[in-house]
Coordinates of C-alpha atoms and ligand atoms in Angstrom, one line a residue:
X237 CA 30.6 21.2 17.3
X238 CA 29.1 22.3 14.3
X239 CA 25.6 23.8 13.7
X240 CA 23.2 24.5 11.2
X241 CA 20.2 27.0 11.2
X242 CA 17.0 25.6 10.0
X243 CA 13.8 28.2 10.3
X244 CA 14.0 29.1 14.0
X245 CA 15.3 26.1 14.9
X246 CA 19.5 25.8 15.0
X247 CA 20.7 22.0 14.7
X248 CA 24.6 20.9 16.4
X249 CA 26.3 18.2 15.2
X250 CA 29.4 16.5 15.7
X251 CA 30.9 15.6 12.5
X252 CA 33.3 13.0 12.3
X253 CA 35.2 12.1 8.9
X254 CA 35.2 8.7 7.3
X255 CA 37.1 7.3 4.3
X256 CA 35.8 8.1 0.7
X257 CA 33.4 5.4 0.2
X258 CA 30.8 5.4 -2.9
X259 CA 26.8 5.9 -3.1
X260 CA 25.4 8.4 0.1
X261 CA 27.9 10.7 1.3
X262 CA 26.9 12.2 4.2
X263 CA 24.8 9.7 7.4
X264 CA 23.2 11.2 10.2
X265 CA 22.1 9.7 13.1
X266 CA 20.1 11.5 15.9
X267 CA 21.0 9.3 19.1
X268 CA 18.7 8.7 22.0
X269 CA 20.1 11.4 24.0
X270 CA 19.2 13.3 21.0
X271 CA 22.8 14.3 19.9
X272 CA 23.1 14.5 16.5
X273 CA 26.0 12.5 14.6
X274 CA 27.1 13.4 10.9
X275 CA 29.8 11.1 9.4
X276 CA 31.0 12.3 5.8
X277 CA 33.9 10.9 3.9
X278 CA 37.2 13.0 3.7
X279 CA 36.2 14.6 0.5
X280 CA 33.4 16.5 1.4
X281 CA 33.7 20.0 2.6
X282 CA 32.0 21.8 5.3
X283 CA 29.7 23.5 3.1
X284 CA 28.2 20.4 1.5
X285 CA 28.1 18.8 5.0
X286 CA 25.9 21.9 6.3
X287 CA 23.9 21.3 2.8
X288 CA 23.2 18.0 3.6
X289 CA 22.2 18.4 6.8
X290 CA 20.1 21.2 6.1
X291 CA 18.3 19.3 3.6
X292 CA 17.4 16.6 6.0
X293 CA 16.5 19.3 8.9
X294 CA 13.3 18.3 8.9
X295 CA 13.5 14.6 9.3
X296 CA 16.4 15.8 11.8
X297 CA 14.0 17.8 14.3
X298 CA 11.6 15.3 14.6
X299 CA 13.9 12.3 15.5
X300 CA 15.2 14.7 18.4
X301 CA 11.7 15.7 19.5
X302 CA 10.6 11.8 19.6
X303 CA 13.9 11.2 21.5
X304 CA 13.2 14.3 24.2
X305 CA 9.6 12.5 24.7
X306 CA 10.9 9.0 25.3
X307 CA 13.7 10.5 27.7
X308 CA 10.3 12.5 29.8
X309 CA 8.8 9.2 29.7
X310 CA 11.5 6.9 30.9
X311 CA 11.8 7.4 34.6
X312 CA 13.6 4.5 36.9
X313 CA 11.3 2.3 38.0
X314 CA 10.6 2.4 41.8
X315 CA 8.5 -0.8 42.0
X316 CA 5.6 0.8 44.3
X317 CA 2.0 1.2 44.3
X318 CA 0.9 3.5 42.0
X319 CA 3.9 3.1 38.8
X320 CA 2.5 1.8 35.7
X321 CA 4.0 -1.4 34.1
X322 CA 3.4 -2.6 30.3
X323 CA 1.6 -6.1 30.0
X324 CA 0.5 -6.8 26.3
X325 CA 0.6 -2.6 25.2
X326 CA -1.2 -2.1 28.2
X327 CA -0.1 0.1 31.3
X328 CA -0.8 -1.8 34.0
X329 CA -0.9 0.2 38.2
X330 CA 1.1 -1.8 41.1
X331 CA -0.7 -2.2 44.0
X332 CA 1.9 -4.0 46.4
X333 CA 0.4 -5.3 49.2
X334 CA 2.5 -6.2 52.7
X335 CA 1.4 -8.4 55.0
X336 CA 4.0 -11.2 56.5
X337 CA 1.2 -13.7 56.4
X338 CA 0.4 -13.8 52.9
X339 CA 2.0 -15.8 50.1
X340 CA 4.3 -13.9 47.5
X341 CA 2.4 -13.5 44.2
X342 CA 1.5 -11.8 42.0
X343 CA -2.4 -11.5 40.1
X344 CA -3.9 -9.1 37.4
X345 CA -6.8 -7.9 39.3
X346 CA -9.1 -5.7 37.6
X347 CA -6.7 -4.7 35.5
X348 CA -4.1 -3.6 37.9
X349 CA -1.0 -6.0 38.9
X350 CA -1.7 -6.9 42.4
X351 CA 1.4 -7.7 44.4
X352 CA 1.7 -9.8 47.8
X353 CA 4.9 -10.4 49.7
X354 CA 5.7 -10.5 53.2
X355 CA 7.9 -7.1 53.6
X356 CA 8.4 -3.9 51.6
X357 CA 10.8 -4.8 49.7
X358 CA 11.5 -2.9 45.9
X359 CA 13.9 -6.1 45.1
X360 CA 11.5 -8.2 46.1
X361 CA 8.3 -6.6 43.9
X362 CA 10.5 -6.4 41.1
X363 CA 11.4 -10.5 41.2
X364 CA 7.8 -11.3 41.6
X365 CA 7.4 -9.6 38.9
X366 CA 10.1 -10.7 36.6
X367 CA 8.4 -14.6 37.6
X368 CA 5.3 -13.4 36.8
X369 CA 6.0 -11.8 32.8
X370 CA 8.2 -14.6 32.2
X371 CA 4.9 -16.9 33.5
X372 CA 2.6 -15.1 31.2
X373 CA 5.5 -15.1 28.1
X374 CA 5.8 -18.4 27.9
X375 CA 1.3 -19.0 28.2
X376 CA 1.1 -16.2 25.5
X377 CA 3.7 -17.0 23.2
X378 CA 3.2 -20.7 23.3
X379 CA -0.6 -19.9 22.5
X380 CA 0.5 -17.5 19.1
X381 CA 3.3 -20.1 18.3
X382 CA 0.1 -22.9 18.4
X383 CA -2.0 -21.0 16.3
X384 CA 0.5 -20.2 13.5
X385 CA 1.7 -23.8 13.6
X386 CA -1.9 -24.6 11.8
X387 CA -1.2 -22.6 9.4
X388 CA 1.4 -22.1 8.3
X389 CA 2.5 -25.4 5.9
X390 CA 6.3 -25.9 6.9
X391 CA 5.6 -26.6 9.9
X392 CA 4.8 -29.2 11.7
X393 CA 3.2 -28.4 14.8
X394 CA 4.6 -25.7 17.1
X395 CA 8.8 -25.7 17.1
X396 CA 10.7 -25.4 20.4
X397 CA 11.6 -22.3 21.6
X398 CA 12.8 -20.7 25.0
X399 CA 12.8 -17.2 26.8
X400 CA 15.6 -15.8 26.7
X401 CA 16.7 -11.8 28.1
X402 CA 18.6 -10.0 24.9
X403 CA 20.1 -7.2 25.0
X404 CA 19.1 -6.0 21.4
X405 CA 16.0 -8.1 20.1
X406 CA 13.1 -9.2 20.2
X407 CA 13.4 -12.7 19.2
X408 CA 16.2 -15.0 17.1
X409 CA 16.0 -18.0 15.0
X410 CA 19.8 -19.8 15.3
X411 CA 21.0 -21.9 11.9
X412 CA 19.8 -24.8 13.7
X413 CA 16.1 -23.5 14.0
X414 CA 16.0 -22.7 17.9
X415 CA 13.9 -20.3 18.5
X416 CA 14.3 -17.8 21.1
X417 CA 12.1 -14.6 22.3
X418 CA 12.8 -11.9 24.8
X419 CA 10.7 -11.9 28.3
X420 CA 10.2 -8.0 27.6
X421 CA 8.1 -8.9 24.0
X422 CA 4.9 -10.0 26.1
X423 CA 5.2 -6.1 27.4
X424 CA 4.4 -5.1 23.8
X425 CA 0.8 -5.1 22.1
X426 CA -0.8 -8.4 21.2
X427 CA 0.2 -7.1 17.1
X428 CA 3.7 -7.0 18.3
X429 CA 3.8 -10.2 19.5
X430 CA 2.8 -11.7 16.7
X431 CA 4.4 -9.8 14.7
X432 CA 7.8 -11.1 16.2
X433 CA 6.6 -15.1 16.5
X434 CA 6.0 -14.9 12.9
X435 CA 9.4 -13.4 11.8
X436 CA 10.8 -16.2 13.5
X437 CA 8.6 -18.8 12.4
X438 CA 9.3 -17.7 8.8
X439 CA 13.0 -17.8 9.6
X440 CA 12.2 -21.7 9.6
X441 CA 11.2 -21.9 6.2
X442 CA 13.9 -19.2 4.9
X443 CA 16.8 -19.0 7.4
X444 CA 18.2 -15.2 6.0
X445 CA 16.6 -12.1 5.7
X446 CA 16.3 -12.5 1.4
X447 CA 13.8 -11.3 -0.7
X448 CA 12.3 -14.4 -0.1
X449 CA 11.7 -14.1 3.3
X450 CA 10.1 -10.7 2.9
X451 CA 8.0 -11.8 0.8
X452 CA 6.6 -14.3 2.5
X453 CA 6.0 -12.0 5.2
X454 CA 4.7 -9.4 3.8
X455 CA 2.0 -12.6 2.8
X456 CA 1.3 -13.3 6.0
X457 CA 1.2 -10.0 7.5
X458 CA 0.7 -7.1 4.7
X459 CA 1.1 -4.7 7.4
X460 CA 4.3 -5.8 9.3
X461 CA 6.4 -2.6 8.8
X462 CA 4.1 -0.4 10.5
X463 CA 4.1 -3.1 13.8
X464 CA 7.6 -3.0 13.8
X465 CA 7.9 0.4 14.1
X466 CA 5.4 0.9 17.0
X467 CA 7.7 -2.2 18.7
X468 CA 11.1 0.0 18.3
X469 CA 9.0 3.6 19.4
X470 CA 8.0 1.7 22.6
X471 CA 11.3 0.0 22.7
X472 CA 12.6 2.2 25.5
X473 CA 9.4 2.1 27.9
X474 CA 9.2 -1.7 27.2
X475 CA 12.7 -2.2 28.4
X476 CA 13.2 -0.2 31.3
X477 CA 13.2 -2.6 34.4
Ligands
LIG11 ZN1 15.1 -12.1 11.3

């Protein structure tokens, strides 16, 4: 372990060596457990390794203190009265109600998620509820995906599409146009949302992610980079099920 002291502040680091490549020398990457990871090529010494780090300290600090945060935040879920869930940016409370002569459900009732089943059962609560996001996905989605499919000109009416759990995105668009959007993306804000239908909708005017697709997006929504980033900061709260 290697460290470097910034102000009162002393950063470790594991470095690990890479072969001599051209352009930046030295990455770092703070990881979500907040260990920090330096890679340099063969070529660089120690010293220049510290002074690289040390010049990105500050950068450095902050990703580990928005990494400690998400970790406080991110406790299992239980699936009992009282835990918050995420519905469109929103935190939502469980109320789980048992009674072995109502029918399983579950309903948004004054804002809280109201959940019926017939024993007290975690597995249970959490399947309702799995039904119930991918119920509201495919209402929610379908409605954004309708409203773009007016406007925008390549398209005639609202494409195909299906839910589908990823592991790393939000949404795909596959060479042949199918589009595909994660169950957890109607967890997200309503910008989010739409943020992530219309980067797949504009993959089906320009398949890659060229200038020319940037471009366009940036047309359609100035202000996309900034939604982005709030999606990845909630990325681990919105995922955690
Ligand atoms: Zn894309």
């Amino acid at each position: 372990m290697h460290s470097v002291i910034y102000g009162d502040a002393r950063i470790e680091f594991q470095l690990s060596r890479s072969l001599p490549r051209r352009g930046k020398k030295v990455s770092i990457h703070v990881h979500p457990d907040g260990a920090v990871q330096v890679e340099a090529p063969e070529e660089t010494s120690d010293r220049e390794v510290r002074e690289a780090v040390r010049k990105r300290a500050r950068w450095i600090l902050r990703q580990c203190s928005v990494a400690e945060h998400q970790r406080e935040h991110v406790t299992p879920r239980r699936y009992v009265s009282g835990e918050s869930h995420f519905y469109l940016g929103r935190r939502h409370l469980l109320k789980v109600r048992v009674d072995p002569d109502i029918e399983a459900g579950v309903k948004m009732v004054h804002g809280r998620l109201e959940i019926s089943c017939q024993s007290e059962n975690p597995g249970v609560v959490k399947d309702l509820l799995k039904i119930w996001y991918r119920q509201r996905s495919k209402e929610q989605v379908q409605r954004r995906l309708d409203a773009y499919a007016d406007r925008l000109p390549w398209l005639d009416g609202p494409p195909p599409w299906k839910l589908v759990r990823m592991e790393k995105q939000w949404g795909s668009c596959s060479p042949k146009g199918r589009i595909s959007i994660s169950p957890h993306l109607i967890k997200a804000p309503r910008e989010c949302v739409d943020y992530v239908v219309l980067h797949e909708l504009c993959h089906l005017k320009e398949h890659n992610h060229s200038e020319r697709f940037y471009r366009l997006l940036d047309r359609l929504m100035p202000d996309w980079k900034l939604v982005k980033e709030k999606l990845d900061g909630m990325a681990e709260l919105l995922l955690n099920d």
